[in-house]
Amino acid sequence: EDKVVQSPLSLVVHEGDTVTLNCSYEVTNFRSLLWYKQEKKAPTFLFMLTSSGIEKKSGRLSSILDKKELFSILNITATQTGDSAIYLCAVGRDGTASKLTFGTGTRLQVTL
Amino acid sequence: DVKVTQSSRYLVKRTGEKVFLECVQDMDHENMFWYRQDPGLGLRLIYFSYDVKMKEKGDIPEGYSVSREKKERFSLILESASTNQTSMYLCASSLLGRIITDTQYFGPGTRLTVL
């Protein structure tokens, strides 16, 4: 059975801090790993990673995948209160019509 | 810009009622998905569809059915709602293509309460 585990479950940081969110997975025929941000409603897409060692970056957010060790990290530098959200990690497998298996998420709260 | 819309943001129903949740996407995506999201359990796949009139069970299909009569529309049906189906329901869509197109685009969700 596919498994995606995120840690920590939740954390509280001060504005300006740097945070690292973790996602480990056990999936046969791995194809992709995706990060989403969920505020009050729909998860919004952040990154998709398919190759090891390549960093994807968007502003203060970046992510990297390690296919050998089966994990990914999402880094947020200089956090702002608008970064407060649940961050979801999901993994896609080959041959499954783009089905994704989601982790339970990390709830990040950024305080002033 | 991908747009996925869901028919209701909030819904309150009584035990035993038949409930329809509608999802519409405007990006000509082949794949559509229904999830439920519960605290501590994350997103769990109920059903998905990769073509009109095609459907496949996800991880938790019991108590649900789906309908996809048109490419842009995917309906989730609760035949006889029960209190344990109180949840946030999220619809998503994605493209089917030769390159990796796993990115799913989500609707705003429907918070269903069954009394």
PDB file of C-alpha atoms in Angstrom:
ATOM      1  CA  GLU A   1       0.000   0.000   0.000  1.00  0.00           C
ATOM      2  CA  ASP A   2       1.308   3.435  -0.941  1.00  0.00           C
ATOM      3  CA  LYS A   3       2.300   5.625   1.967  1.00  0.00           C
ATOM      4  CA  VAL A   4       3.114   9.341   2.189  1.00  0.00           C
ATOM      5  CA  VAL A   5       4.204  10.716   5.554  1.00  0.00           C
ATOM      6  CA  GLN A   6       4.652  14.387   6.310  1.00  0.00           C
ATOM      7  CA  SER A   7       6.426  15.942   9.261  1.00  0.00           C
ATOM      8  CA  PRO A   8       6.022  17.826  11.401  1.00  0.00           C
ATOM      9  CA  LEU A   9       2.228  17.660  11.718  1.00  0.00           C
ATOM     10  CA  SER A  10       2.166  21.303  12.699  1.00  0.00           C
ATOM     11  CA  LEU A  11       4.502  24.100  13.620  1.00  0.00           C
ATOM     12  CA  VAL A  12       4.393  27.710  14.689  1.00  0.00           C
ATOM     13  CA  VAL A  13       7.141  30.127  13.647  1.00  0.00           C
ATOM     14  CA  HIS A  14       7.761  33.849  13.795  1.00  0.00           C
ATOM     15  CA  GLU A  15       7.647  36.016  10.729  1.00  0.00           C
ATOM     16  CA  GLY A  16      11.072  36.053   9.079  1.00  0.00           C
ATOM     17  CA  ASP A  17      12.012  32.530  10.138  1.00  0.00           C
ATOM     18  CA  THR A  18      12.999  29.812   7.668  1.00  0.00           C
ATOM     19  CA  VAL A  19      11.057  26.547   7.775  1.00  0.00           C
ATOM     20  CA  THR A  20      11.643  23.111   6.306  1.00  0.00           C
ATOM     21  CA  LEU A  21       8.746  20.743   5.751  1.00  0.00           C
ATOM     22  CA  ASN A  22       9.383  17.067   5.153  1.00  0.00           C
ATOM     23  CA  CYS A  23       7.693  14.434   3.041  1.00  0.00           C
ATOM     24  CA  SER A  24       8.748  10.790   2.872  1.00  0.00           C
ATOM     25  CA  TYR A  25       7.086   8.171   0.730  1.00  0.00           C
ATOM     26  CA  GLU A  26       6.838   4.467  -0.009  1.00  0.00           C
ATOM     27  CA  VAL A  27       5.350   4.047  -3.451  1.00  0.00           C
ATOM     28  CA  THR A  28       5.884   1.422  -6.123  1.00  0.00           C
ATOM     29  CA  ASN A  29       6.645   2.762  -9.591  1.00  0.00           C
ATOM     30  CA  PHE A  30       7.151   6.315  -8.391  1.00  0.00           C
ATOM     31  CA  ARG A  31       6.572   8.949 -11.047  1.00  0.00           C
ATOM     32  CA  SER A  32       6.200  12.358  -9.400  1.00  0.00           C
ATOM     33  CA  LEU A  33       5.973  14.239  -6.128  1.00  0.00           C
ATOM     34  CA  LEU A  34       3.813  17.313  -5.787  1.00  0.00           C
ATOM     35  CA  TRP A  35       3.484  20.049  -3.187  1.00  0.00           C
ATOM     36  CA  TYR A  36       0.271  21.977  -2.605  1.00  0.00           C
ATOM     37  CA  LYS A  37      -0.647  24.886  -0.344  1.00  0.00           C
ATOM     38  CA  GLN A  38      -4.124  24.873   1.206  1.00  0.00           C
ATOM     39  CA  GLU A  39      -5.460  27.967   2.895  1.00  0.00           C
ATOM     40  CA  LYS A  40      -9.137  28.172   3.652  1.00  0.00           C
ATOM     41  CA  LYS A  41     -10.354  26.300   0.628  1.00  0.00           C
ATOM     42  CA  ALA A  42      -8.886  24.633  -2.464  1.00  0.00           C
ATOM     43  CA  PRO A  43      -5.333  23.271  -2.456  1.00  0.00           C
ATOM     44  CA  THR A  44      -3.238  25.289  -4.897  1.00  0.00           C
ATOM     45  CA  PHE A  45      -0.377  23.730  -6.800  1.00  0.00           C
ATOM     46  CA  LEU A  46       3.176  24.732  -5.863  1.00  0.00           C
ATOM     47  CA  PHE A  47       5.662  22.311  -7.417  1.00  0.00           C
ATOM     48  CA  MET A  48       5.975  19.009  -9.194  1.00  0.00           C
ATOM     49  CA  LEU A  49       9.267  17.109  -8.912  1.00  0.00           C
ATOM     50  CA  THR A  50      10.220  14.104 -10.963  1.00  0.00           C
ATOM     51  CA  SER A  51      14.023  14.004 -10.897  1.00  0.00           C
ATOM     52  CA  SER A  52      16.392  13.722  -7.990  1.00  0.00           C
ATOM     53  CA  GLY A  53      18.558  16.605  -6.955  1.00  0.00           C
ATOM     54  CA  ILE A  54      16.924  19.283  -9.068  1.00  0.00           C
ATOM     55  CA  GLU A  55      15.662  22.177  -7.011  1.00  0.00           C
ATOM     56  CA  LYS A  56      12.417  23.842  -7.978  1.00  0.00           C
ATOM     57  CA  LYS A  57      12.126  27.423  -6.835  1.00  0.00           C
ATOM     58  CA  SER A  58       9.437  30.048  -6.764  1.00  0.00           C
ATOM     59  CA  GLY A  59      10.241  33.204  -4.859  1.00  0.00           C
ATOM     60  CA  ARG A  60      10.832  32.280  -1.219  1.00  0.00           C
ATOM     61  CA  LEU A  61       9.690  28.692  -1.701  1.00  0.00           C
ATOM     62  CA  SER A  62      11.902  25.911  -2.936  1.00  0.00           C
ATOM     63  CA  SER A  63      11.743  22.138  -3.030  1.00  0.00           C
ATOM     64  CA  ILE A  64      14.061  19.262  -3.743  1.00  0.00           C
ATOM     65  CA  LEU A  65      13.556  15.536  -4.233  1.00  0.00           C
ATOM     66  CA  ASP A  66      15.782  12.637  -3.189  1.00  0.00           C
ATOM     67  CA  LYS A  67      14.607   9.536  -5.050  1.00  0.00           C
ATOM     68  CA  LYS A  68      17.249   7.336  -3.469  1.00  0.00           C
ATOM     69  CA  GLU A  69      16.218   8.167   0.092  1.00  0.00           C
ATOM     70  CA  LEU A  70      12.534   8.560  -0.877  1.00  0.00           C
ATOM     71  CA  PHE A  71      11.862  12.002   0.495  1.00  0.00           C
ATOM     72  CA  SER A  72      11.343  15.606  -0.422  1.00  0.00           C
ATOM     73  CA  ILE A  73      11.640  18.873   1.467  1.00  0.00           C
ATOM     74  CA  LEU A  74       9.816  22.139   1.027  1.00  0.00           C
ATOM     75  CA  ASN A  75      11.723  25.179   2.217  1.00  0.00           C
ATOM     76  CA  ILE A  76      10.207  28.566   2.946  1.00  0.00           C
ATOM     77  CA  THR A  77      12.579  31.424   3.698  1.00  0.00           C
ATOM     78  CA  ALA A  78      11.711  34.767   5.303  1.00  0.00           C
ATOM     79  CA  THR A  79       8.262  33.509   6.239  1.00  0.00           C
ATOM     80  CA  GLN A  80       5.281  35.871   6.189  1.00  0.00           C
ATOM     81  CA  THR A  81       1.865  35.588   7.818  1.00  0.00           C
ATOM     82  CA  GLY A  82       0.445  34.857   4.361  1.00  0.00           C
ATOM     83  CA  ASP A  83       2.422  31.614   4.354  1.00  0.00           C
ATOM     84  CA  SER A  84       0.153  30.274   7.102  1.00  0.00           C
ATOM     85  CA  ALA A  85      -1.580  27.263   5.566  1.00  0.00           C
ATOM     86  CA  ILE A  86      -1.635  23.500   5.369  1.00  0.00           C
ATOM     87  CA  TYR A  87       1.066  22.188   3.051  1.00  0.00           C
ATOM     88  CA  LEU A  88       0.212  18.935   1.321  1.00  0.00           C
ATOM     89  CA  CYS A  89       2.591  16.475  -0.267  1.00  0.00           C
ATOM     90  CA  ALA A  90       1.306  13.992  -2.860  1.00  0.00           C
ATOM     91  CA  VAL A  91       2.910  11.224  -4.903  1.00  0.00           C
ATOM     92  CA  GLY A  92       1.974   9.943  -8.341  1.00  0.00           C
ATOM     93  CA  ARG A  93       2.660   6.472  -9.684  1.00  0.00           C
ATOM     94  CA  ASP A  94       3.126   5.126 -13.166  1.00  0.00           C
ATOM     95  CA  GLY A  95       0.117   3.605 -14.845  1.00  0.00           C
ATOM     96  CA  THR A  96      -2.528   4.979 -12.499  1.00  0.00           C
ATOM     97  CA  ALA A  97      -4.249   7.587 -14.657  1.00  0.00           C
ATOM     98  CA  SER A  98      -2.668  10.435 -12.704  1.00  0.00           C
ATOM     99  CA  LYS A  99      -3.952   9.264  -9.338  1.00  0.00           C
ATOM    100  CA  LEU A 100      -2.187  10.865  -6.398  1.00  0.00           C
ATOM    101  CA  THR A 101      -1.657   9.616  -2.859  1.00  0.00           C
ATOM    102  CA  PHE A 102      -1.667  12.467  -0.352  1.00  0.00           C
ATOM    103  CA  GLY A 103      -0.002  12.869   3.007  1.00  0.00           C
ATOM    104  CA  THR A 104      -1.988  14.290   5.907  1.00  0.00           C
ATOM    105  CA  GLY A 105      -0.317  17.665   5.590  1.00  0.00           C
ATOM    106  CA  THR A 106       1.742  20.017   7.736  1.00  0.00           C
ATOM    107  CA  ARG A 107      -0.117  22.922   9.319  1.00  0.00           C
ATOM    108  CA  LEU A 108       2.139  25.985   9.376  1.00  0.00           C
ATOM    109  CA  GLN A 109       1.278  29.063  11.401  1.00  0.00           C
ATOM    110  CA  VAL A 110       3.395  32.182  11.014  1.00  0.00           C
ATOM    111  CA  THR A 111       2.993  34.732  13.805  1.00  0.00           C
ATOM    112  CA  LEU A 112       4.054  38.367  14.014  1.00  0.00           C
TER     113      LEU A 112
ATOM    114  CA  ASP B   1      -6.295  29.770 -15.934  1.00  0.00           C
ATOM    115  CA  VAL B   2      -7.798  26.456 -14.864  1.00  0.00           C
ATOM    116  CA  LYS B   3     -11.156  26.776 -13.237  1.00  0.00           C
ATOM    117  CA  VAL B   4     -12.826  24.039 -11.274  1.00  0.00           C
ATOM    118  CA  THR B   5     -16.140  24.935  -9.703  1.00  0.00           C
ATOM    119  CA  GLN B   6     -18.335  23.048  -7.264  1.00  0.00           C
ATOM    120  CA  SER B   7     -22.059  23.549  -6.993  1.00  0.00           C
ATOM    121  CA  SER B   8     -22.215  24.430  -3.296  1.00  0.00           C
ATOM    122  CA  ARG B   9     -19.755  25.691  -0.701  1.00  0.00           C
ATOM    123  CA  TYR B  10     -21.865  24.545   2.250  1.00  0.00           C
ATOM    124  CA  LEU B  11     -24.592  21.930   2.389  1.00  0.00           C
ATOM    125  CA  VAL B  12     -26.663  20.556   5.252  1.00  0.00           C
ATOM    126  CA  LYS B  13     -28.630  17.356   4.712  1.00  0.00           C
ATOM    127  CA  ARG B  14     -30.515  14.860   6.827  1.00  0.00           C
ATOM    128  CA  THR B  15     -29.632  11.206   7.331  1.00  0.00           C
ATOM    129  CA  GLY B  16     -31.078   9.084   4.552  1.00  0.00           C
ATOM    130  CA  GLU B  17     -31.345  11.885   1.991  1.00  0.00           C
ATOM    131  CA  LYS B  18     -29.884  11.490  -1.499  1.00  0.00           C
ATOM    132  CA  VAL B  19     -27.196  14.089  -2.039  1.00  0.00           C
ATOM    133  CA  PHE B  20     -25.721  15.333  -5.319  1.00  0.00           C
ATOM    134  CA  LEU B  21     -22.424  17.197  -5.459  1.00  0.00           C
ATOM    135  CA  GLU B  22     -21.548  18.688  -8.819  1.00  0.00           C
ATOM    136  CA  CYS B  23     -18.157  19.628 -10.216  1.00  0.00           C
ATOM    137  CA  VAL B  24     -17.427  21.432 -13.469  1.00  0.00           C
ATOM    138  CA  GLN B  25     -14.053  22.175 -15.067  1.00  0.00           C
ATOM    139  CA  ASP B  26     -13.414  24.425 -18.017  1.00  0.00           C
ATOM    140  CA  MET B  27     -10.001  23.213 -19.195  1.00  0.00           C
ATOM    141  CA  ASP B  28     -11.021  20.200 -21.264  1.00  0.00           C
ATOM    142  CA  HIS B  29      -9.289  17.875 -18.792  1.00  0.00           C
ATOM    143  CA  GLU B  30      -9.804  14.151 -19.256  1.00  0.00           C
ATOM    144  CA  ASN B  31      -9.281  13.146 -15.621  1.00  0.00           C
ATOM    145  CA  MET B  32     -11.579  14.149 -12.800  1.00  0.00           C
ATOM    146  CA  PHE B  33     -11.449  13.140  -9.132  1.00  0.00           C
ATOM    147  CA  TRP B  34     -13.534  13.271  -5.977  1.00  0.00           C
ATOM    148  CA  TYR B  35     -11.841  13.374  -2.577  1.00  0.00           C
ATOM    149  CA  ARG B  36     -12.969  13.813   0.952  1.00  0.00           C
ATOM    150  CA  GLN B  37     -10.795  15.604   3.463  1.00  0.00           C
ATOM    151  CA  ASP B  38     -11.011  14.923   7.194  1.00  0.00           C
ATOM    152  CA  PRO B  39      -8.771  16.187  10.008  1.00  0.00           C
ATOM    153  CA  GLY B  40      -5.861  13.843  10.626  1.00  0.00           C
ATOM    154  CA  LEU B  41      -6.699  11.717   7.592  1.00  0.00           C
ATOM    155  CA  GLY B  42      -5.745  14.023   4.753  1.00  0.00           C
ATOM    156  CA  LEU B  43      -7.280  13.748   1.296  1.00  0.00           C
ATOM    157  CA  ARG B  44      -8.720  10.353   0.445  1.00  0.00           C
ATOM    158  CA  LEU B  45      -9.788   9.425  -3.062  1.00  0.00           C
ATOM    159  CA  ILE B  46     -13.405   8.344  -3.435  1.00  0.00           C
ATOM    160  CA  TYR B  47     -13.775   7.905  -7.208  1.00  0.00           C
ATOM    161  CA  PHE B  48     -12.117   9.117 -10.343  1.00  0.00           C
ATOM    162  CA  SER B  49     -12.872   9.201 -14.036  1.00  0.00           C
ATOM    163  CA  TYR B  50     -10.506   9.348 -16.992  1.00  0.00           C
ATOM    164  CA  ASP B  51     -13.134   9.707 -19.699  1.00  0.00           C
ATOM    165  CA  VAL B  52     -16.820  10.314 -20.247  1.00  0.00           C
ATOM    166  CA  LYS B  53     -18.901   7.477 -18.804  1.00  0.00           C
ATOM    167  CA  MET B  54     -15.764   5.865 -17.353  1.00  0.00           C
ATOM    168  CA  LYS B  55     -15.256   5.617 -13.616  1.00  0.00           C
ATOM    169  CA  GLU B  56     -12.982   3.822 -11.225  1.00  0.00           C
ATOM    170  CA  LYS B  57     -13.156   3.300  -7.498  1.00  0.00           C
ATOM    171  CA  GLY B  58     -10.678   5.067  -5.331  1.00  0.00           C
ATOM    172  CA  ASP B  59      -9.690   4.129  -1.816  1.00  0.00           C
ATOM    173  CA  ILE B  60     -13.022   4.753  -0.068  1.00  0.00           C
ATOM    174  CA  PRO B  61     -15.910   4.292  -2.545  1.00  0.00           C
ATOM    175  CA  GLU B  62     -18.392   2.718  -0.133  1.00  0.00           C
ATOM    176  CA  GLY B  63     -21.590   4.711   0.174  1.00  0.00           C
ATOM    177  CA  TYR B  64     -20.836   6.817  -2.907  1.00  0.00           C
ATOM    178  CA  SER B  65     -21.433   6.650  -6.637  1.00  0.00           C
ATOM    179  CA  VAL B  66     -20.459   8.962  -9.481  1.00  0.00           C
ATOM    180  CA  SER B  67     -21.658  10.046 -12.878  1.00  0.00           C
ATOM    181  CA  ARG B  68     -19.781  11.510 -15.805  1.00  0.00           C
ATOM    182  CA  GLU B  69     -22.104  12.140 -18.732  1.00  0.00           C
ATOM    183  CA  LYS B  70     -20.116  15.077 -20.145  1.00  0.00           C
ATOM    184  CA  LYS B  71     -16.390  15.669 -20.176  1.00  0.00           C
ATOM    185  CA  GLU B  72     -16.539  18.843 -18.130  1.00  0.00           C
ATOM    186  CA  ARG B  73     -18.883  17.581 -15.407  1.00  0.00           C
ATOM    187  CA  PHE B  74     -18.357  14.977 -12.688  1.00  0.00           C
ATOM    188  CA  SER B  75     -21.029  14.335 -10.078  1.00  0.00           C
ATOM    189  CA  LEU B  76     -20.697  12.627  -6.720  1.00  0.00           C
ATOM    190  CA  ILE B  77     -23.818  10.979  -5.351  1.00  0.00           C
ATOM    191  CA  LEU B  78     -24.500   9.924  -1.802  1.00  0.00           C
ATOM    192  CA  GLU B  79     -27.375   7.480  -2.222  1.00  0.00           C
ATOM    193  CA  SER B  80     -28.429   7.614   1.426  1.00  0.00           C
ATOM    194  CA  ALA B  81     -26.444  10.134   3.430  1.00  0.00           C
ATOM    195  CA  SER B  82     -25.123   9.120   6.821  1.00  0.00           C
ATOM    196  CA  THR B  83     -23.547  11.158   9.605  1.00  0.00           C
ATOM    197  CA  ASN B  84     -20.131   9.634   8.940  1.00  0.00           C
ATOM    198  CA  GLN B  85     -20.200  11.259   5.516  1.00  0.00           C
ATOM    199  CA  THR B  86     -19.997  14.688   7.110  1.00  0.00           C
ATOM    200  CA  SER B  87     -16.807  16.035   5.571  1.00  0.00           C
ATOM    201  CA  MET B  88     -15.165  18.464   3.165  1.00  0.00           C
ATOM    202  CA  TYR B  89     -15.521  17.203  -0.408  1.00  0.00           C
ATOM    203  CA  LEU B  90     -12.993  18.322  -2.984  1.00  0.00           C
ATOM    204  CA  CYS B  91     -13.168  17.865  -6.728  1.00  0.00           C
ATOM    205  CA  ALA B  92     -10.082  17.996  -8.940  1.00  0.00           C
ATOM    206  CA  SER B  93      -9.170  17.634 -12.594  1.00  0.00           C
ATOM    207  CA  SER B  94      -6.024  16.921 -14.563  1.00  0.00           C
ATOM    208  CA  LEU B  95      -4.876  16.533 -18.116  1.00  0.00           C
ATOM    209  CA  LEU B  96      -4.128  13.227 -19.779  1.00  0.00           C
ATOM    210  CA  GLY B  97      -1.028  13.474 -21.894  1.00  0.00           C
ATOM    211  CA  ARG B  98       2.242  11.911 -22.953  1.00  0.00           C
ATOM    212  CA  ILE B  99       4.299  14.015 -20.585  1.00  0.00           C
ATOM    213  CA  ILE B 100       3.840  13.704 -16.862  1.00  0.00           C
ATOM    214  CA  THR B 101       0.583  15.512 -16.151  1.00  0.00           C
ATOM    215  CA  ASP B 102      -0.048  14.521 -12.571  1.00  0.00           C
ATOM    216  CA  THR B 103      -0.833  18.082 -11.523  1.00  0.00           C
ATOM    217  CA  GLN B 104      -4.400  18.191 -10.290  1.00  0.00           C
ATOM    218  CA  TYR B 105      -6.387  21.412 -10.043  1.00  0.00           C
ATOM    219  CA  PHE B 106      -8.883  21.644  -7.237  1.00  0.00           C
ATOM    220  CA  GLY B 107     -12.266  23.204  -6.792  1.00  0.00           C
ATOM    221  CA  PRO B 108     -13.095  25.281  -3.680  1.00  0.00           C
ATOM    222  CA  GLY B 109     -14.677  22.354  -1.849  1.00  0.00           C
ATOM    223  CA  THR B 110     -18.123  21.600  -0.462  1.00  0.00           C
ATOM    224  CA  ARG B 111     -18.481  21.305   3.289  1.00  0.00           C
ATOM    225  CA  LEU B 112     -21.254  18.772   3.802  1.00  0.00           C
ATOM    226  CA  THR B 113     -22.921  18.281   7.152  1.00  0.00           C
ATOM    227  CA  VAL B 114     -25.275  15.329   7.596  1.00  0.00           C
ATOM    228  CA  LEU B 115     -27.574  15.623  10.596  1.00  0.00           C
TER     229      LEU B 115
END
